[in-house]
mmCIF file of C-alpha atoms and ligand atoms in Angstrom:
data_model
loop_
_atom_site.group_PDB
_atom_site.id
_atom_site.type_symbol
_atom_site.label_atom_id
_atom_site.label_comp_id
_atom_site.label_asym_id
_atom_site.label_seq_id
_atom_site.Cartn_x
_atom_site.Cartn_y
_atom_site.Cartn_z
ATOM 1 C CA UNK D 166 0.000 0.000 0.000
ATOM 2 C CA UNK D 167 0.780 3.598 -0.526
ATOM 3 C CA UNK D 168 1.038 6.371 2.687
ATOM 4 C CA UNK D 169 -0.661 8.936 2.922
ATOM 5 C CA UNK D 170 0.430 11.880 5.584
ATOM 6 C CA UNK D 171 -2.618 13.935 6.535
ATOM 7 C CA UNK D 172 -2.337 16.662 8.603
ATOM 8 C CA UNK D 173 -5.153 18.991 10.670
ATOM 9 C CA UNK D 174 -4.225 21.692 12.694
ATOM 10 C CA UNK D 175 -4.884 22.604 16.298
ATOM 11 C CA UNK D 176 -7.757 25.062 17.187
ATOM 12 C CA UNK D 177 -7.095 28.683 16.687
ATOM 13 C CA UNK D 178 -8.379 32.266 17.052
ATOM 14 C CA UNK D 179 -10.725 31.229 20.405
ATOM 15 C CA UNK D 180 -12.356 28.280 18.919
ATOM 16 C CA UNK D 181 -12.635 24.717 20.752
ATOM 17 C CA UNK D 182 -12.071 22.682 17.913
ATOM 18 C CA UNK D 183 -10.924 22.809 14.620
ATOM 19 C CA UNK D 184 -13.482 21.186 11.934
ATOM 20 C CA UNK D 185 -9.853 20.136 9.833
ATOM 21 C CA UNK D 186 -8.366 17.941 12.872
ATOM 22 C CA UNK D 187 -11.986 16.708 13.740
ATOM 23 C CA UNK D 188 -12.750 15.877 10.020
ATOM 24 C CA UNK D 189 -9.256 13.354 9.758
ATOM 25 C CA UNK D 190 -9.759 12.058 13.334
ATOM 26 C CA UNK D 191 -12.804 10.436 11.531
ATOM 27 C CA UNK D 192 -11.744 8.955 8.878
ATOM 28 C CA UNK D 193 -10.706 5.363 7.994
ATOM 29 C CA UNK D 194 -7.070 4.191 8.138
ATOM 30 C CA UNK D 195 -6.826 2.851 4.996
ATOM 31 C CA UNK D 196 -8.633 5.026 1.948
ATOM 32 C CA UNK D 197 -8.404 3.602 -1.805
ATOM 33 C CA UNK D 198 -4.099 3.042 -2.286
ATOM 34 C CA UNK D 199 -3.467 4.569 0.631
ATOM 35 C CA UNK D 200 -2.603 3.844 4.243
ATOM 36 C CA UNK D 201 -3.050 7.005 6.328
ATOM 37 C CA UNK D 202 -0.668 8.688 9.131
ATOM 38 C CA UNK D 203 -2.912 11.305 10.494
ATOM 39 C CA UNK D 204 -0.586 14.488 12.426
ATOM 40 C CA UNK D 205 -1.963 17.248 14.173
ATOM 41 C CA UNK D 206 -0.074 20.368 13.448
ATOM 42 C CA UNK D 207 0.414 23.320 15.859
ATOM 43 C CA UNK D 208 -1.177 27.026 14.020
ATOM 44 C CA UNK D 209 1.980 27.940 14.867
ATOM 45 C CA UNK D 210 4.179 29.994 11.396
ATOM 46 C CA UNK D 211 7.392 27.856 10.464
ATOM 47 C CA UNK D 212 6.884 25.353 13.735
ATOM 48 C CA UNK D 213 3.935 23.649 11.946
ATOM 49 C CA UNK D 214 5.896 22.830 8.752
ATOM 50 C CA UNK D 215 9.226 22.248 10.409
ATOM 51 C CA UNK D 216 7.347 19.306 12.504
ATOM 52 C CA UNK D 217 5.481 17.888 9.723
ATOM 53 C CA UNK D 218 8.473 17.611 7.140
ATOM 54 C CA UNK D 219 10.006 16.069 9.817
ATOM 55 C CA UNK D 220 7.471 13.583 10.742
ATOM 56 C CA UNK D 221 7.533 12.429 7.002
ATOM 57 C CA UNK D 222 11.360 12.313 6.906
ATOM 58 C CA UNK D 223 10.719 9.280 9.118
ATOM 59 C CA UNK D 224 7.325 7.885 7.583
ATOM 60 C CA UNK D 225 8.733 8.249 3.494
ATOM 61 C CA UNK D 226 5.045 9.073 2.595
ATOM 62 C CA UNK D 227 4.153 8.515 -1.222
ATOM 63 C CA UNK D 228 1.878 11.726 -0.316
ATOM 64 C CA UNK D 229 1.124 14.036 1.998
ATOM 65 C CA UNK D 230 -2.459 16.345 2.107
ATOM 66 C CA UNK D 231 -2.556 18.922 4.834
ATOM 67 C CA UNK D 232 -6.278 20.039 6.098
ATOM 68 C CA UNK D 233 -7.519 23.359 7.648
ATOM 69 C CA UNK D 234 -9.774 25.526 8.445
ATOM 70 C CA UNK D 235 -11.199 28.506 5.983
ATOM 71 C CA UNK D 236 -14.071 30.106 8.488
ATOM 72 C CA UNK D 237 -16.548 32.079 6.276
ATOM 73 C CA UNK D 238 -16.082 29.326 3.114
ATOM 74 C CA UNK D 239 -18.974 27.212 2.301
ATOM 75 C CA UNK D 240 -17.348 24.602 0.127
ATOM 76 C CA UNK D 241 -14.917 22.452 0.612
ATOM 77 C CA UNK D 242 -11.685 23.668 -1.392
ATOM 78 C CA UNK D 243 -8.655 22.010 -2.538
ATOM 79 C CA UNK D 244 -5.752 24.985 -3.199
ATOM 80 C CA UNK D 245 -4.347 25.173 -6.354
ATOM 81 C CA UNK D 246 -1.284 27.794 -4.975
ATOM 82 C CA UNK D 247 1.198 28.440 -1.914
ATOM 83 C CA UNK D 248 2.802 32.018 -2.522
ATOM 84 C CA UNK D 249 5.928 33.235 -0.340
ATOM 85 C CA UNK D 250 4.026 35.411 1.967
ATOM 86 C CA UNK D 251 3.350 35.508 5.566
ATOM 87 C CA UNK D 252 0.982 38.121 6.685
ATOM 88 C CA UNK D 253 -1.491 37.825 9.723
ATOM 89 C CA UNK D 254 -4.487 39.324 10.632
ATOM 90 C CA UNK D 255 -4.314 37.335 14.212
ATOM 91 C CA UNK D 256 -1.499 35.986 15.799
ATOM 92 C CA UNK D 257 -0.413 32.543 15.981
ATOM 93 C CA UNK D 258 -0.757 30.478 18.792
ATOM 94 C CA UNK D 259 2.260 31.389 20.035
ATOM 95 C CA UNK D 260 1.803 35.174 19.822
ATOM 96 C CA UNK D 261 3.600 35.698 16.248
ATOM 97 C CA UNK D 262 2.207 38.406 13.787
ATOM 98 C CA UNK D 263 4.572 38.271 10.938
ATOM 99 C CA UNK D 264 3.600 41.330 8.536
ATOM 100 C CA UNK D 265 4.370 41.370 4.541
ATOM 101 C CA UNK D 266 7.334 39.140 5.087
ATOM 102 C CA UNK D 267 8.818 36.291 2.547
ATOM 103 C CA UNK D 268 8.516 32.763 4.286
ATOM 104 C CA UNK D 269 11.782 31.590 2.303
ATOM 105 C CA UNK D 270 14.031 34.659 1.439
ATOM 106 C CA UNK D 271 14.890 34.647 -2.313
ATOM 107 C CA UNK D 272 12.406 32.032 -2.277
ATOM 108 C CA UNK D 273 10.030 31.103 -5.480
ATOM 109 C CA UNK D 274 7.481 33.591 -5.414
ATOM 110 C CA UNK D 275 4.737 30.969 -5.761
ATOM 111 C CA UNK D 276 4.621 26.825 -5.779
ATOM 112 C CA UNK D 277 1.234 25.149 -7.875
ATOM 113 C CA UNK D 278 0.051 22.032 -5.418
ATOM 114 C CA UNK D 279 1.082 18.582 -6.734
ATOM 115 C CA UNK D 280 -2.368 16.767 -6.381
ATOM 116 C CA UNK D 281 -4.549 17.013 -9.014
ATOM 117 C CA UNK D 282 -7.223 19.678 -6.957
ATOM 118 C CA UNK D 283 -9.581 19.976 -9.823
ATOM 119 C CA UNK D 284 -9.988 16.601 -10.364
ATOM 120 C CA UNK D 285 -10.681 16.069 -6.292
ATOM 121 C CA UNK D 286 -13.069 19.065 -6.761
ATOM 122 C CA UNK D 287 -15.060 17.534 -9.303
ATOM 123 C CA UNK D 288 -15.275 13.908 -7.723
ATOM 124 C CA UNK D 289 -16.384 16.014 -4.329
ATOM 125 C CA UNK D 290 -19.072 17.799 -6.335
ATOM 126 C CA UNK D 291 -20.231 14.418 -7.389
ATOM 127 C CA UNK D 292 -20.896 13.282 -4.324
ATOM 128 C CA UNK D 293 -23.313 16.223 -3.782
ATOM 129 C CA UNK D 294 -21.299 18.213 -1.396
ATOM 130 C CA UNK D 295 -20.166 21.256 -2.475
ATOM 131 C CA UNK D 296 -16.455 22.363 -3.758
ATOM 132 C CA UNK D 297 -14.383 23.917 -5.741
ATOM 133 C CA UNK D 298 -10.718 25.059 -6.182
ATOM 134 C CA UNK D 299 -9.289 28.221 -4.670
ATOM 135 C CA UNK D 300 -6.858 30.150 -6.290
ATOM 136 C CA UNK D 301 -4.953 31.330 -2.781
ATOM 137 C CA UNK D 302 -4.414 29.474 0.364
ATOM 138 C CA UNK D 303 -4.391 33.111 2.354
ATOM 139 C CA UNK D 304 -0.770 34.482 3.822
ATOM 140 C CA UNK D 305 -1.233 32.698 7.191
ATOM 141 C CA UNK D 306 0.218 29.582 8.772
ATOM 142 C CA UNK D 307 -1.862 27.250 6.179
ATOM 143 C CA UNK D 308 -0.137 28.986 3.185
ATOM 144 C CA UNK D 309 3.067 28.584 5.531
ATOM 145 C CA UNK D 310 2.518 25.147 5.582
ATOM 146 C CA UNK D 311 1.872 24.305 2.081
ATOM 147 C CA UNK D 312 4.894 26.631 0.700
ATOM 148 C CA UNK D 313 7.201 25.055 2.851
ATOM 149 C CA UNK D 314 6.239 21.384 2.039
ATOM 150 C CA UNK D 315 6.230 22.430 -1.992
ATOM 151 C CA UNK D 316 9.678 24.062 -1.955
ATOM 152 C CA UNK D 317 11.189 21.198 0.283
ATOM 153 C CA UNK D 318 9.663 18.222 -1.600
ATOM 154 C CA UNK D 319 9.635 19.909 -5.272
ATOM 155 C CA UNK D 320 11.378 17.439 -7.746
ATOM 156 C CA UNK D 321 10.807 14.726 -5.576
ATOM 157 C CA UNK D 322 7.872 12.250 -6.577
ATOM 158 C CA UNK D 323 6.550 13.004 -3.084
ATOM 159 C CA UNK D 324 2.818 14.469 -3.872
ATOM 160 C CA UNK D 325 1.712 17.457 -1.964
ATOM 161 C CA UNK D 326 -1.658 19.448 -1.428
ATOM 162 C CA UNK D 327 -3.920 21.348 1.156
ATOM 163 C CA UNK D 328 -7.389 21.232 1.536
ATOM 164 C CA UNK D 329 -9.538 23.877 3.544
ATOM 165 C CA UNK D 330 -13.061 23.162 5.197
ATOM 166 C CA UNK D 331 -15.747 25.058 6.583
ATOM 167 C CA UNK D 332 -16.727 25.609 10.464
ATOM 168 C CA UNK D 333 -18.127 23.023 10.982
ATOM 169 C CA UNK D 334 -21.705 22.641 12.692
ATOM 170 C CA UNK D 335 -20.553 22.282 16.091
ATOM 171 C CA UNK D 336 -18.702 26.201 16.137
ATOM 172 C CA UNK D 337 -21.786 27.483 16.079
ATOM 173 C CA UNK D 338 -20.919 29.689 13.210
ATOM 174 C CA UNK D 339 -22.228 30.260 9.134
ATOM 175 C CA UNK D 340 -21.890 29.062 6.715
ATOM 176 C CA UNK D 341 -21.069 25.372 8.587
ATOM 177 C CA UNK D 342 -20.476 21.781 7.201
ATOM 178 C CA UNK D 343 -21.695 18.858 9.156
ATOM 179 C CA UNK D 344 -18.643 16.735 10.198
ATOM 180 C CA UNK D 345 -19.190 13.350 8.458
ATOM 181 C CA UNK D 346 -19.467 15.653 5.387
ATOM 182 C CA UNK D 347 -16.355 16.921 5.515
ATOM 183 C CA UNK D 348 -15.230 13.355 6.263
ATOM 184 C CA UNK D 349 -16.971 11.943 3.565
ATOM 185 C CA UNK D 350 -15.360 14.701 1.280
ATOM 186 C CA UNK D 351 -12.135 14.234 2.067
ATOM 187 C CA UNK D 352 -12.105 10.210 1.485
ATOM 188 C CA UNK D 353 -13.274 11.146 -1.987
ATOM 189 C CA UNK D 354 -10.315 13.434 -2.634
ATOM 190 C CA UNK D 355 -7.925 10.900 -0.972
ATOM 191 C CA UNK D 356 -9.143 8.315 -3.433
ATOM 192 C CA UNK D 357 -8.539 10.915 -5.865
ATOM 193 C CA UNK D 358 -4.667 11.860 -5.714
HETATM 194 N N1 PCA T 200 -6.614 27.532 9.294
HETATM 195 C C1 PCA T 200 -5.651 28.619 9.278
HETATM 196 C C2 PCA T 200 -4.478 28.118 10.072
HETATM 197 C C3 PCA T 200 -4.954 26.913 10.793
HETATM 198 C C4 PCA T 200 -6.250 26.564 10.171
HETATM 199 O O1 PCA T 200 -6.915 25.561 10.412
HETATM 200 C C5 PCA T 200 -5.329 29.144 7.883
HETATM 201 O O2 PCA T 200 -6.195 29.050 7.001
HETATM 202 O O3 PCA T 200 -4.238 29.653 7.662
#
Protein backbone atom coordinates (compact mmCIF):
# COMPACT_ATOMS: atom_id res chain seq x y z
CA UNK A 1 0.00 0.00 0.00
CA UNK A 2 0.78 3.60 -0.53
CA UNK A 3 1.04 6.37 2.69
CA UNK A 4 -0.66 8.94 2.92
CA UNK A 5 0.43 11.88 5.58
CA UNK A 6 -2.62 13.94 6.53
CA UNK A 7 -2.34 16.66 8.60
CA UNK A 8 -5.15 18.99 10.67
CA UNK A 9 -4.22 21.69 12.69
CA UNK A 10 -4.88 22.60 16.30
CA UNK A 11 -7.76 25.06 17.19
CA UNK A 12 -7.10 28.68 16.69
CA UNK A 13 -8.38 32.27 17.05
CA UNK A 14 -10.72 31.23 20.40
CA UNK A 15 -12.36 28.28 18.92
CA UNK A 16 -12.64 24.72 20.75
CA UNK A 17 -12.07 22.68 17.91
CA UNK A 18 -10.92 22.81 14.62
CA UNK A 19 -13.48 21.19 11.93
CA UNK A 20 -9.85 20.14 9.83
CA UNK A 21 -8.37 17.94 12.87
CA UNK A 22 -11.99 16.71 13.74
CA UNK A 23 -12.75 15.88 10.02
CA UNK A 24 -9.26 13.35 9.76
CA UNK A 25 -9.76 12.06 13.33
CA UNK A 26 -12.80 10.44 11.53
CA UNK A 27 -11.74 8.95 8.88
CA UNK A 28 -10.71 5.36 7.99
CA UNK A 29 -7.07 4.19 8.14
CA UNK A 30 -6.83 2.85 5.00
CA UNK A 31 -8.63 5.03 1.95
CA UNK A 32 -8.40 3.60 -1.80
CA UNK A 33 -4.10 3.04 -2.29
CA UNK A 34 -3.47 4.57 0.63
CA UNK A 35 -2.60 3.84 4.24
CA UNK A 36 -3.05 7.00 6.33
CA UNK A 37 -0.67 8.69 9.13
CA UNK A 38 -2.91 11.31 10.49
CA UNK A 39 -0.59 14.49 12.43
CA UNK A 40 -1.96 17.25 14.17
CA UNK A 41 -0.07 20.37 13.45
CA UNK A 42 0.41 23.32 15.86
CA UNK A 43 -1.18 27.03 14.02
CA UNK A 44 1.98 27.94 14.87
CA UNK A 45 4.18 29.99 11.40
CA UNK A 46 7.39 27.86 10.46
CA UNK A 47 6.88 25.35 13.73
CA UNK A 48 3.93 23.65 11.95
CA UNK A 49 5.90 22.83 8.75
CA UNK A 50 9.23 22.25 10.41
CA UNK A 51 7.35 19.31 12.50
CA UNK A 52 5.48 17.89 9.72
CA UNK A 53 8.47 17.61 7.14
CA UNK A 54 10.01 16.07 9.82
CA UNK A 55 7.47 13.58 10.74
CA UNK A 56 7.53 12.43 7.00
CA UNK A 57 11.36 12.31 6.91
CA UNK A 58 10.72 9.28 9.12
CA UNK A 59 7.33 7.89 7.58
CA UNK A 60 8.73 8.25 3.49
CA UNK A 61 5.05 9.07 2.60
CA UNK A 62 4.15 8.51 -1.22
CA UNK A 63 1.88 11.73 -0.32
CA UNK A 64 1.12 14.04 2.00
CA UNK A 65 -2.46 16.34 2.11
CA UNK A 66 -2.56 18.92 4.83
CA UNK A 67 -6.28 20.04 6.10
CA UNK A 68 -7.52 23.36 7.65
CA UNK A 69 -9.77 25.53 8.44
CA UNK A 70 -11.20 28.51 5.98
CA UNK A 71 -14.07 30.11 8.49
CA UNK A 72 -16.55 32.08 6.28
CA UNK A 73 -16.08 29.33 3.11
CA UNK A 74 -18.97 27.21 2.30
CA UNK A 75 -17.35 24.60 0.13
CA UNK A 76 -14.92 22.45 0.61
CA UNK A 77 -11.68 23.67 -1.39
CA UNK A 78 -8.65 22.01 -2.54
CA UNK A 79 -5.75 24.98 -3.20
CA UNK A 80 -4.35 25.17 -6.35
CA UNK A 81 -1.28 27.79 -4.97
CA UNK A 82 1.20 28.44 -1.91
CA UNK A 83 2.80 32.02 -2.52
CA UNK A 84 5.93 33.24 -0.34
CA UNK A 85 4.03 35.41 1.97
CA UNK A 86 3.35 35.51 5.57
CA UNK A 87 0.98 38.12 6.69
CA UNK A 88 -1.49 37.82 9.72
CA UNK A 89 -4.49 39.32 10.63
CA UNK A 90 -4.31 37.34 14.21
CA UNK A 91 -1.50 35.99 15.80
CA UNK A 92 -0.41 32.54 15.98
CA UNK A 93 -0.76 30.48 18.79
CA UNK A 94 2.26 31.39 20.03
CA UNK A 95 1.80 35.17 19.82
CA UNK A 96 3.60 35.70 16.25
CA UNK A 97 2.21 38.41 13.79
CA UNK A 98 4.57 38.27 10.94
CA UNK A 99 3.60 41.33 8.54
CA UNK A 100 4.37 41.37 4.54
CA UNK A 101 7.33 39.14 5.09
CA UNK A 102 8.82 36.29 2.55
CA UNK A 103 8.52 32.76 4.29
CA UNK A 104 11.78 31.59 2.30
CA UNK A 105 14.03 34.66 1.44
CA UNK A 106 14.89 34.65 -2.31
CA UNK A 107 12.41 32.03 -2.28
CA UNK A 108 10.03 31.10 -5.48
CA UNK A 109 7.48 33.59 -5.41
CA UNK A 110 4.74 30.97 -5.76
CA UNK A 111 4.62 26.82 -5.78
CA UNK A 112 1.23 25.15 -7.88
CA UNK A 113 0.05 22.03 -5.42
CA UNK A 114 1.08 18.58 -6.73
CA UNK A 115 -2.37 16.77 -6.38
CA UNK A 116 -4.55 17.01 -9.01
CA UNK A 117 -7.22 19.68 -6.96
CA UNK A 118 -9.58 19.98 -9.82
CA UNK A 119 -9.99 16.60 -10.36
CA UNK A 120 -10.68 16.07 -6.29
CA UNK A 121 -13.07 19.06 -6.76
CA UNK A 122 -15.06 17.53 -9.30
CA UNK A 123 -15.27 13.91 -7.72
CA UNK A 124 -16.38 16.01 -4.33
CA UNK A 125 -19.07 17.80 -6.33
CA UNK A 126 -20.23 14.42 -7.39
CA UNK A 127 -20.90 13.28 -4.32
CA UNK A 128 -23.31 16.22 -3.78
CA UNK A 129 -21.30 18.21 -1.40
CA UNK A 130 -20.17 21.26 -2.47
CA UNK A 131 -16.45 22.36 -3.76
CA UNK A 132 -14.38 23.92 -5.74
CA UNK A 133 -10.72 25.06 -6.18
CA UNK A 134 -9.29 28.22 -4.67
CA UNK A 135 -6.86 30.15 -6.29
CA UNK A 136 -4.95 31.33 -2.78
CA UNK A 137 -4.41 29.47 0.36
CA UNK A 138 -4.39 33.11 2.35
CA UNK A 139 -0.77 34.48 3.82
CA UNK A 140 -1.23 32.70 7.19
CA UNK A 141 0.22 29.58 8.77
CA UNK A 142 -1.86 27.25 6.18
CA UNK A 143 -0.14 28.99 3.18
CA UNK A 144 3.07 28.58 5.53
CA UNK A 145 2.52 25.15 5.58
CA UNK A 146 1.87 24.30 2.08
CA UNK A 147 4.89 26.63 0.70
CA UNK A 148 7.20 25.06 2.85
CA UNK A 149 6.24 21.38 2.04
CA UNK A 150 6.23 22.43 -1.99
CA UNK A 151 9.68 24.06 -1.96
CA UNK A 152 11.19 21.20 0.28
CA UNK A 153 9.66 18.22 -1.60
CA UNK A 154 9.64 19.91 -5.27
CA UNK A 155 11.38 17.44 -7.75
CA UNK A 156 10.81 14.73 -5.58
CA UNK A 157 7.87 12.25 -6.58
CA UNK A 158 6.55 13.00 -3.08
CA UNK A 159 2.82 14.47 -3.87
CA UNK A 160 1.71 17.46 -1.96
CA UNK A 161 -1.66 19.45 -1.43
CA UNK A 162 -3.92 21.35 1.16
CA UNK A 163 -7.39 21.23 1.54
CA UNK A 164 -9.54 23.88 3.54
CA UNK A 165 -13.06 23.16 5.20
CA UNK A 166 -15.75 25.06 6.58
CA UNK A 167 -16.73 25.61 10.46
CA UNK A 168 -18.13 23.02 10.98
CA UNK A 169 -21.71 22.64 12.69
CA UNK A 170 -20.55 22.28 16.09
CA UNK A 171 -18.70 26.20 16.14
CA UNK A 172 -21.79 27.48 16.08
CA UNK A 173 -20.92 29.69 13.21
CA UNK A 174 -22.23 30.26 9.13
CA UNK A 175 -21.89 29.06 6.72
CA UNK A 176 -21.07 25.37 8.59
CA UNK A 177 -20.48 21.78 7.20
CA UNK A 178 -21.70 18.86 9.16
CA UNK A 179 -18.64 16.73 10.20
CA UNK A 180 -19.19 13.35 8.46
CA UNK A 181 -19.47 15.65 5.39
CA UNK A 182 -16.36 16.92 5.52
CA UNK A 183 -15.23 13.35 6.26
CA UNK A 184 -16.97 11.94 3.57
CA UNK A 185 -15.36 14.70 1.28
CA UNK A 186 -12.14 14.23 2.07
CA UNK A 187 -12.10 10.21 1.48
CA UNK A 188 -13.27 11.15 -1.99
CA UNK A 189 -10.32 13.43 -2.63
CA UNK A 190 -7.92 10.90 -0.97
CA UNK A 191 -9.14 8.32 -3.43
CA UNK A 192 -8.54 10.92 -5.86
CA UNK A 193 -4.67 11.86 -5.71
N1 LIG B 1 -6.61 27.53 9.29
C1 LIG B 1 -5.65 28.62 9.28
C2 LIG B 1 -4.48 28.12 10.07
C3 LIG B 1 -4.95 26.91 10.79
C4 LIG B 1 -6.25 26.56 10.17
O1 LIG B 1 -6.91 25.56 10.41
C5 LIG B 1 -5.33 29.14 7.88
O2 LIG B 1 -6.19 29.05 7.00
O3 LIG B 1 -4.24 29.65 7.66
Amino acid sequence: MKKLLITGFMPFNGEKINPSWQAVLMLDNQIGDYELTKMLVPVVFEKGAKAVIEKATKLCPDAILCIGQAGGRNAITPELVAINLRHAEIPDNEGNKPQDQPIISGGENAYFSTIPSRKIASAINELGILSKVSYSAGAYVCNDLLYNLLAYYKNTNIKVGFIHVPYCTEQNKEPSMELSTIARALTTAIENI
